[in-house]
Short mmCIF file of C-alpha atoms in Angstrom, two decimals:
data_model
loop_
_atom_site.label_atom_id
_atom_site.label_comp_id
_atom_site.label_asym_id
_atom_site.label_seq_id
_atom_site.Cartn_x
_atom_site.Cartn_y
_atom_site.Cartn_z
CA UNK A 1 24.84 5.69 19.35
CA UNK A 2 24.21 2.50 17.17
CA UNK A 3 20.98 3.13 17.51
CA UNK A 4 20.24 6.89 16.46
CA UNK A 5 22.76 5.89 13.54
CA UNK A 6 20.57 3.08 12.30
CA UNK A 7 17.36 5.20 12.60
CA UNK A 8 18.86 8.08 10.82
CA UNK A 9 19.64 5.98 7.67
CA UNK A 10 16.26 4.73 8.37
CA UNK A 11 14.45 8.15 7.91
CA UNK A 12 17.00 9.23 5.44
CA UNK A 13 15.77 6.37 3.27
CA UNK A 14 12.04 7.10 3.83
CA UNK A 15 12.82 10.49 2.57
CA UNK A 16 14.40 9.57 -0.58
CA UNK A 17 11.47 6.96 -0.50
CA UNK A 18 8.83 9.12 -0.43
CA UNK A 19 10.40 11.99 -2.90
CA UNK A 20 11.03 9.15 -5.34
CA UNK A 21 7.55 8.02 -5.05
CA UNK A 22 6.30 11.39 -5.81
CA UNK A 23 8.77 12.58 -8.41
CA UNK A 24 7.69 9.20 -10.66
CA UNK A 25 4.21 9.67 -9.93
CA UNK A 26 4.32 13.53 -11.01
CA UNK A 27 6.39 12.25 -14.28
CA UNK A 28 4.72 9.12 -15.28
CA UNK A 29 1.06 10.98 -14.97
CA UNK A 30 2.16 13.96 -17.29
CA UNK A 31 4.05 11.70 -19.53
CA UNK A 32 0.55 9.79 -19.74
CA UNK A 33 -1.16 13.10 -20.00
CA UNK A 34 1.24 14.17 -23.11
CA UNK A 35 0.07 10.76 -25.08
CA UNK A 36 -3.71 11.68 -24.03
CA UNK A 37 -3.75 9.01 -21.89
CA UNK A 38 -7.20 10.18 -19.44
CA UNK A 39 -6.58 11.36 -16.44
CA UNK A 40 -9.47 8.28 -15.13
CA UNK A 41 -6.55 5.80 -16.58
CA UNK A 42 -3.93 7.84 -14.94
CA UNK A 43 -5.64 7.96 -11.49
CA UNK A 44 -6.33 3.95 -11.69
CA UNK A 45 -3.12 3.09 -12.50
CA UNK A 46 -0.16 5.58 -12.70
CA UNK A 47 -1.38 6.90 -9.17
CA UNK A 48 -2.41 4.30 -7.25
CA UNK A 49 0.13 2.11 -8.24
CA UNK A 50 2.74 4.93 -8.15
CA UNK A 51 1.65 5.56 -4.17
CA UNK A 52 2.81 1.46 -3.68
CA UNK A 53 6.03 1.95 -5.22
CA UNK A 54 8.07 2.36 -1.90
CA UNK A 55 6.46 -1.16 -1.12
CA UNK A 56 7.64 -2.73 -4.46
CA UNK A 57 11.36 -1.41 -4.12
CA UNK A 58 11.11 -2.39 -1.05
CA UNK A 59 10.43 -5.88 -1.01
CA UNK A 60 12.20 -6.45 -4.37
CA UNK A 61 15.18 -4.63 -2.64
CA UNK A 62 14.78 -6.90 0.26
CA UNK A 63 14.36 -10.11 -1.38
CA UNK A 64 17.56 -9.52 -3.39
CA UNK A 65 19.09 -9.34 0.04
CA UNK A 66 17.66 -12.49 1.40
CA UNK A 67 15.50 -10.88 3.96
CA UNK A 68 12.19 -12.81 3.04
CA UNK A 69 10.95 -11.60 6.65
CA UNK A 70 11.27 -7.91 5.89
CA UNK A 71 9.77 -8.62 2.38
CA UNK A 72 6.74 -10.66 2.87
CA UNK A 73 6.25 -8.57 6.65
CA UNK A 74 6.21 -5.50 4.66
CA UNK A 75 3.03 -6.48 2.47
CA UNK A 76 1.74 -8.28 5.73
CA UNK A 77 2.01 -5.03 7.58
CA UNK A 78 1.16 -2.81 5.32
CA UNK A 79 -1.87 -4.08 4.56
CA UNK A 80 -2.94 -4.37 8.33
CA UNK A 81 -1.89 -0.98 8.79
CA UNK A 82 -3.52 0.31 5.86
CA UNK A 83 -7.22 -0.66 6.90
CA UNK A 84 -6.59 -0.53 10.84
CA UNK A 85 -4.30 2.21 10.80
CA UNK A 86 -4.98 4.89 7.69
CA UNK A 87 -8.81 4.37 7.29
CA UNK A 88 -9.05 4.50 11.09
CA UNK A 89 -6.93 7.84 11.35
CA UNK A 90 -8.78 9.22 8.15
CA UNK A 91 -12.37 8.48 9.27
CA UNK A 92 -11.46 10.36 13.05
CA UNK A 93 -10.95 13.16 10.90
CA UNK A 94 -14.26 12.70 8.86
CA UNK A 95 -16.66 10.22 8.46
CA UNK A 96 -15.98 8.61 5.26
CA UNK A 97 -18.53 7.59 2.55
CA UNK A 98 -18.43 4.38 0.66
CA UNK A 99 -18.86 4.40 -3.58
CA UNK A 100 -21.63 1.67 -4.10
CA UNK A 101 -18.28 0.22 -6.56
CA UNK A 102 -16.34 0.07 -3.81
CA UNK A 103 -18.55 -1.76 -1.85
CA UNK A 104 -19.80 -4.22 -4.69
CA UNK A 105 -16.26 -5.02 -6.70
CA UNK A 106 -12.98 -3.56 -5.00
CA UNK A 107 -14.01 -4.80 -1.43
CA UNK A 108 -14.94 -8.07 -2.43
CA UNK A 109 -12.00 -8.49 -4.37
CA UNK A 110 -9.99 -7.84 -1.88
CA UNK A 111 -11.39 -9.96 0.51
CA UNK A 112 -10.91 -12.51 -2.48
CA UNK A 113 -8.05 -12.38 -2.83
CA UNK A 114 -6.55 -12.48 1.01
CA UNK A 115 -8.73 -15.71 0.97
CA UNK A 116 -6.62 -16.98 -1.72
CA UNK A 117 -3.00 -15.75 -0.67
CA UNK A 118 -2.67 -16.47 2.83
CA UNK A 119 -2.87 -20.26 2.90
CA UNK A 120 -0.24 -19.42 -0.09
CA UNK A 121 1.64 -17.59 2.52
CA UNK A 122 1.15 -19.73 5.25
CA UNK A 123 4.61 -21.92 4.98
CA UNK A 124 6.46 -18.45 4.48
CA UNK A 125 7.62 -19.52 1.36
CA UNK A 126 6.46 -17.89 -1.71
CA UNK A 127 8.31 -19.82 -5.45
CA UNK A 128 8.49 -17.94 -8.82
CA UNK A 129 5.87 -19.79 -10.63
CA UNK A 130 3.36 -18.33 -7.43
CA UNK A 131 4.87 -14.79 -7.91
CA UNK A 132 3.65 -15.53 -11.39
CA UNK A 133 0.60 -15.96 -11.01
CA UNK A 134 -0.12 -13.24 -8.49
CA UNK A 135 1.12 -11.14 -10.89
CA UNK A 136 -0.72 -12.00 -13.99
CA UNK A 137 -3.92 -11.37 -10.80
CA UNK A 138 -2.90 -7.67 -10.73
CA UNK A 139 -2.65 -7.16 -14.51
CA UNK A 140 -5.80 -8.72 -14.54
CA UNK A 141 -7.09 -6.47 -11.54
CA UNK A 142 -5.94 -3.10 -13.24
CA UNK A 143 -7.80 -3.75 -16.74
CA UNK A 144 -11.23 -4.35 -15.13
CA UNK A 145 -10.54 -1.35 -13.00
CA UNK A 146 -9.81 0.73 -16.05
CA UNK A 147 -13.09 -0.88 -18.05
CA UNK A 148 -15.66 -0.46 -15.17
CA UNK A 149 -14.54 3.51 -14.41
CA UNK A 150 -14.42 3.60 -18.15
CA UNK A 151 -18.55 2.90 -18.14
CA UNK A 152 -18.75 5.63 -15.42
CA UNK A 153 -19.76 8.74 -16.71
CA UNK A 154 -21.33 10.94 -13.88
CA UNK A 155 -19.31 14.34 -14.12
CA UNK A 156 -18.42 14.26 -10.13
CA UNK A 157 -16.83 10.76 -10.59
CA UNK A 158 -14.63 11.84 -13.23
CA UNK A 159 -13.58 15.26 -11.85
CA UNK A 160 -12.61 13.30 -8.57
CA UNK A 161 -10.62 11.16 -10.64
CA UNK A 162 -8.78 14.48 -12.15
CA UNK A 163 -8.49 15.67 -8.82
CA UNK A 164 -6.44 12.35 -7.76
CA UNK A 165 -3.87 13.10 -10.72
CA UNK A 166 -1.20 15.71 -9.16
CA UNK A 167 -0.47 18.69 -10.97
CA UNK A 168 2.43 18.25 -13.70
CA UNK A 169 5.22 19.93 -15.92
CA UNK A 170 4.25 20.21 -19.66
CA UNK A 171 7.77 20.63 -20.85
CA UNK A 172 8.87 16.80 -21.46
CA UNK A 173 12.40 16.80 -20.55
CA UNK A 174 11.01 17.75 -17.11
CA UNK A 175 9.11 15.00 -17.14
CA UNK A 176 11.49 12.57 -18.03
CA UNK A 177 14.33 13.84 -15.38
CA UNK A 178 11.22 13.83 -12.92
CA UNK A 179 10.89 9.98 -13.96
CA UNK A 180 14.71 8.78 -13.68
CA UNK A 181 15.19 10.91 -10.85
CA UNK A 182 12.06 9.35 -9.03
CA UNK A 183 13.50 6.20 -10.00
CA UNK A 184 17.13 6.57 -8.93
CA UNK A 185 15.83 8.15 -5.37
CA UNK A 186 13.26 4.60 -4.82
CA UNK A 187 16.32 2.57 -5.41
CA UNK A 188 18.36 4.50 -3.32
CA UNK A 189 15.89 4.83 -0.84
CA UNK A 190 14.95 1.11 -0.72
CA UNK A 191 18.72 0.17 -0.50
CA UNK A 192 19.37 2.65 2.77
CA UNK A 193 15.80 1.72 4.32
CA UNK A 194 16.36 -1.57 4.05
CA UNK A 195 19.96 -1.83 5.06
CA UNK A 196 19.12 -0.40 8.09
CA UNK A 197 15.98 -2.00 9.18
CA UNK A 198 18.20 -5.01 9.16
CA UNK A 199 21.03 -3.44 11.43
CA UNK A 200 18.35 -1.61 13.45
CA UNK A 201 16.58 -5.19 14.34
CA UNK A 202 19.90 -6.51 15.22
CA UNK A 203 20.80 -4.04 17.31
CA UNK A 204 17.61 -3.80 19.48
CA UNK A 205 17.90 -7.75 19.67
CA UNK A 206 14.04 -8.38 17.65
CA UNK A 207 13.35 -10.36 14.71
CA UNK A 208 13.32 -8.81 10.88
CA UNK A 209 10.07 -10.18 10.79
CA UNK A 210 8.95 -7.50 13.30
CA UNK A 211 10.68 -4.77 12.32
CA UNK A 212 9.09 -5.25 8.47
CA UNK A 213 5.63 -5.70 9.90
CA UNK A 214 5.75 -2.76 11.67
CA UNK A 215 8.58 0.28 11.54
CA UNK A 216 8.84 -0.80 7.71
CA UNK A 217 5.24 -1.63 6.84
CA UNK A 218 4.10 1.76 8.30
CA UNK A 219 7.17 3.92 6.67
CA UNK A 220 6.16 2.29 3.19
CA UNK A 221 2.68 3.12 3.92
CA UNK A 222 3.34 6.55 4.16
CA UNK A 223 2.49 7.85 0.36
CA UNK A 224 -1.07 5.84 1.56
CA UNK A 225 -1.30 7.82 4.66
CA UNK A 226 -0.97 11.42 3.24
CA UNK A 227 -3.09 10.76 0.15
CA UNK A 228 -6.27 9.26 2.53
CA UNK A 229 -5.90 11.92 4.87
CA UNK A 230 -5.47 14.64 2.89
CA UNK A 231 -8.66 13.23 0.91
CA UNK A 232 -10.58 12.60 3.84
CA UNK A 233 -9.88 16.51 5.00
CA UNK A 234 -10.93 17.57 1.46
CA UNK A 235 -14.29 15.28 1.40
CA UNK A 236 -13.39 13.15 -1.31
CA UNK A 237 -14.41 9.54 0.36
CA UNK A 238 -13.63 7.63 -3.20
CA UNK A 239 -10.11 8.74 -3.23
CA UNK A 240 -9.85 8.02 0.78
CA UNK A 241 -11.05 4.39 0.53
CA UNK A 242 -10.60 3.25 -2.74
CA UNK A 243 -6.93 4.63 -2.12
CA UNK A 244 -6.35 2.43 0.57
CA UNK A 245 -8.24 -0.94 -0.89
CA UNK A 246 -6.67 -0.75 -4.43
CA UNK A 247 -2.68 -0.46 -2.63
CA UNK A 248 -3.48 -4.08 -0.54
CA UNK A 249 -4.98 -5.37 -3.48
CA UNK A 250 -1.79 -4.51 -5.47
CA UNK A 251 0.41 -5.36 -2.26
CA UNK A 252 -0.45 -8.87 -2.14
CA UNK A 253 -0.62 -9.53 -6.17
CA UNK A 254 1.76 -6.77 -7.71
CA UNK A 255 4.47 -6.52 -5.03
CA UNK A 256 4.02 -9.94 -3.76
CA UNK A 257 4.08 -11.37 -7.16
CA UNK A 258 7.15 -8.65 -8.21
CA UNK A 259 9.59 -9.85 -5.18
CA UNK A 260 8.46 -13.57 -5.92
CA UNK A 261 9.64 -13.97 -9.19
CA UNK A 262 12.86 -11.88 -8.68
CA UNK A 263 13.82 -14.38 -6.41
CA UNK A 264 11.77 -17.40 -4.29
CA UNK A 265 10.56 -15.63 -0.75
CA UNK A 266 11.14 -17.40 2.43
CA UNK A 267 10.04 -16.11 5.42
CA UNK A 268 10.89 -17.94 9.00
CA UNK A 269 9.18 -14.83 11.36
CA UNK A 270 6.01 -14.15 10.05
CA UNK A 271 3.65 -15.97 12.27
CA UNK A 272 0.46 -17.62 11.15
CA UNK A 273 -1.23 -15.02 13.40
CA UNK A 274 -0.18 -11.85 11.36
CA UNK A 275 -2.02 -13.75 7.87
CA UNK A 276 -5.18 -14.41 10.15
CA UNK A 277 -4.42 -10.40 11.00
CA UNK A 278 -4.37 -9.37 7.57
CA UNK A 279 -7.29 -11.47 6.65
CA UNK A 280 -9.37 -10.18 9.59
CA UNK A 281 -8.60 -6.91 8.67
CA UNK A 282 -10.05 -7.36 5.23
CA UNK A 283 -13.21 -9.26 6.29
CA UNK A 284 -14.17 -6.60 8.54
CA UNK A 285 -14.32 -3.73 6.32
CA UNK A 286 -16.85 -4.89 4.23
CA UNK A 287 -19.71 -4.96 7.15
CA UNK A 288 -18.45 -1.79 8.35
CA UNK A 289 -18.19 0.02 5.44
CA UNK A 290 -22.03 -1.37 4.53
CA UNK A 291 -23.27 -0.26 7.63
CA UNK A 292 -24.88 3.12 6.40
CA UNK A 293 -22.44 2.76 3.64
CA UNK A 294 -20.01 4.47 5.29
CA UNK A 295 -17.29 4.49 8.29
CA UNK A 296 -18.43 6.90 11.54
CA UNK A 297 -15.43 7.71 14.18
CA UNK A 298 -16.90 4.78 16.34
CA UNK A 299 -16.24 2.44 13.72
CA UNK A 300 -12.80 4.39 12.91
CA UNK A 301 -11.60 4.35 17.05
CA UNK A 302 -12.36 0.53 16.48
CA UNK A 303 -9.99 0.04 13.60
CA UNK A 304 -7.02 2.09 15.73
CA UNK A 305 -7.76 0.32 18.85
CA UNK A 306 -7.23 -3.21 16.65
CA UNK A 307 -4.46 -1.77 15.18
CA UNK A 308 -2.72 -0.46 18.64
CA UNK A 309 -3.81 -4.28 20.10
CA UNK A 310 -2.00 -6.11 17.75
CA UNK A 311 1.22 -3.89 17.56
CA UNK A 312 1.21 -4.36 21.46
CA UNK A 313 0.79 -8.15 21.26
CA UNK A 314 3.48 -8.88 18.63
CA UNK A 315 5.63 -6.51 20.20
CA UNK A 316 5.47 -8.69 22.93
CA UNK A 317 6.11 -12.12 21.75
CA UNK A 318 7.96 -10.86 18.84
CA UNK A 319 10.80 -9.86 20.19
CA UNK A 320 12.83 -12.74 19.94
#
C-alpha cells in the first residue's frame, strides 16, 4: 500500500511538473513575443530552457532538502537518458539529420564541457563558488547561441525556429496568470516529486542515488521526450537534436550551477561509473551523428540497448 501511495504522489508531481513547465513556457514566450523579442531568441532560450525547468526545481528543491544524491543523480541521469534514451527512441521513429552547427559548436561544447565537470563531480561534492562558475558557463553558453542563430538567415532555419515557439495568448493578463501559475505548479510539483522519490527509495530498500538517476532523471526528462519525438515525427531534425544537446548542456552548467549555489551539493551514491556514463554518452554522439551526418535506427537501437545495459547494471549493484 506504501508503495502505490508513494508512486501516486510521484506521478501526481510529474503532472503538476510537466503542466508547470508548459504553462511558463507558453507565458514567458508570448510575454517575449509582446516586447518583440524574436521568436529565434525565444526558441534559444525561453524554450529550451523552459523544457529543463522540471530539472532546475528539481534539484534546487532537492538540495534544499539535503538530498545531494537525488540532485546531482538527476542531472547525471538525465543527461544519460537524454542521448541514450530520447535520441535513441526519436531516431527508431525517423532517422534524424544533423545541422552542420550542431555538429561543429553545440556537440563539441557539450562534450567540453562533460570533460570539464565530471572530475568536478567526481568527489560528489559540488561548493558555491563551483556552482558559480558553472553558471556564469551557461550565461555564457546562451549569448553565443543567440549571436550565431542571429547570423543565420536561411528562411527554413528561421521558420523551424518559429515552429519550436508554442502557440500563445495575446491578451497579457493571460500571460502573466499562465507565468505564476506555471510557476506555483513547478514548485509544487518539485516539492511532491521529490518528497516522494525519497519515501519511495526507502520503502523499496535502494539508494536516493538510484532512484534520482533513474525514476527521477527520466520523469524530469519528460518535457525533452515529447518535444524530440514529436519533432522527429514532424521531420524537423534541428529541433530533435539540438533539443536534446542544448538541455545537458544547460543541465550540467544552469541546473548544476543553480542547486550549487543555493546550497553546497554532496552526493555519497553517485558512483564514479555513472560520470564515466554520462561522459561516454556525450563522446559518442559526435562520431555517430558525423557518420552521414545523421543518426539511422542501427545507430538509434545502439543508444537504447546502452541505455537498457546500464539501467540493468546499476539496478543491480545499486540497490543497496
Amino acid at each position: 500500500m506504501e508503495h502505490g501511495t508513494n508512486l501516486l504522489f510521484l506521478f501526481s508531481g510529474l503532472v503538476l511538473l510537466v503542466f508547470g513547465g508548459e504553462g511558463l513556457v507558453r507565458g514567458s514566450a508570448a510575454l517575449a513575443r509582446r516586447l518583440r523579442v524574436s521568436s529565434l531568441v525565444v526558441g534559444l532560450t525561453v524554450v529550451a530552457f523552459g523544457t529543463s525547468a522540471p530539472e532546475m526545481v528539481v534539484s534546487v528543491g532537492a538540495a534544499l532538502r539535503d538530498s545531494g544524491d537525488i540532485a546531482l543523480g538527476n542531472v547525471v541521469g538525465s543527461n544519460i537518458a537524454n542521448v541514450l534514451l530520447i535520441l535513441g527512441l526519436a531516431a527508431l521513429i525517423r532517422p534524424l539529420a544533423i545541422q552542420a552547427q550542431v555538429l561543429r559548436v553545440d556537440i563539441p561544447i557539450l562534450i567540453g564541457v562533460s570533460v570539464a565537470v565530471v572530475p568536478l563531480l567526481w568527489n560528489g561534492r559540488v561548493g558555491r563558488a563551483e556552482g558559480a562558475l558553472l553558471f556564469a558557463g551557461i550565461v555564457a553558453y546562451t549569448v553565443l547561441s543567440v549571436v550565431l542563430a542571429r547570423r543565420e538567415s536561411a528562411r527554413a532555419v528561421l521558420e523551424e525556429y518559429d515552429k519550436g515557439v508554442p502557440a500563445t495568448p495575446g491578451n497579457l493578463a493571460v500571460q502573466l496568470v499562465l507565468i505564476a501559475g506555471g510557476l506555483a505548479l513547478l514548485v509544487g510539483g518539485a516539492n511532491l516529486f521529490v518528497g516522494a522519490a525519497r519515501r519511495l527509495a526507502q520503502s523499496l530498500g535502494v539508494s536516493e542515488a538510484l532512484i534520482g538517476l533513474t525514476i527521477v532523471a527520466v520523469g524530469t526528462s519528460l518535457p525533452e521526450l515529447m518535444t524530440s519525438l514529436i519533432a522527429a515525427v514532424r521531420r524537423e531534425n534541428d529541433i530533435a537534436v539540438g533539443n536534446v544537446v542544448g538541455s545537458n548542456i544547460f543541465n550540467l552548467l544552469g541546473i548544476l550551477g543553480a542547486s550549487a549555489c543555493v546550497k553546497p551539493l554532496r552526493a555519497e551514491g553517485i558512483d564514479a561509473a555513472d560520470y564515466v556514463v554520462m561522459l561516454l554518452a556525450a563522446l559518442v554522439l559526435l562520431p555517430l551523428a558525423w557518420s552521414g551526418r545523421r543518426l539511422d535506427r542501427r545507430e538509434a537501437v545502439l543508444l537504447l540497448a546502452g541505455y537498457a545495459a546500464y539501467v540493468g547494471l546499476r539496478a543491480t549493484y545499486g540497490t543497496g
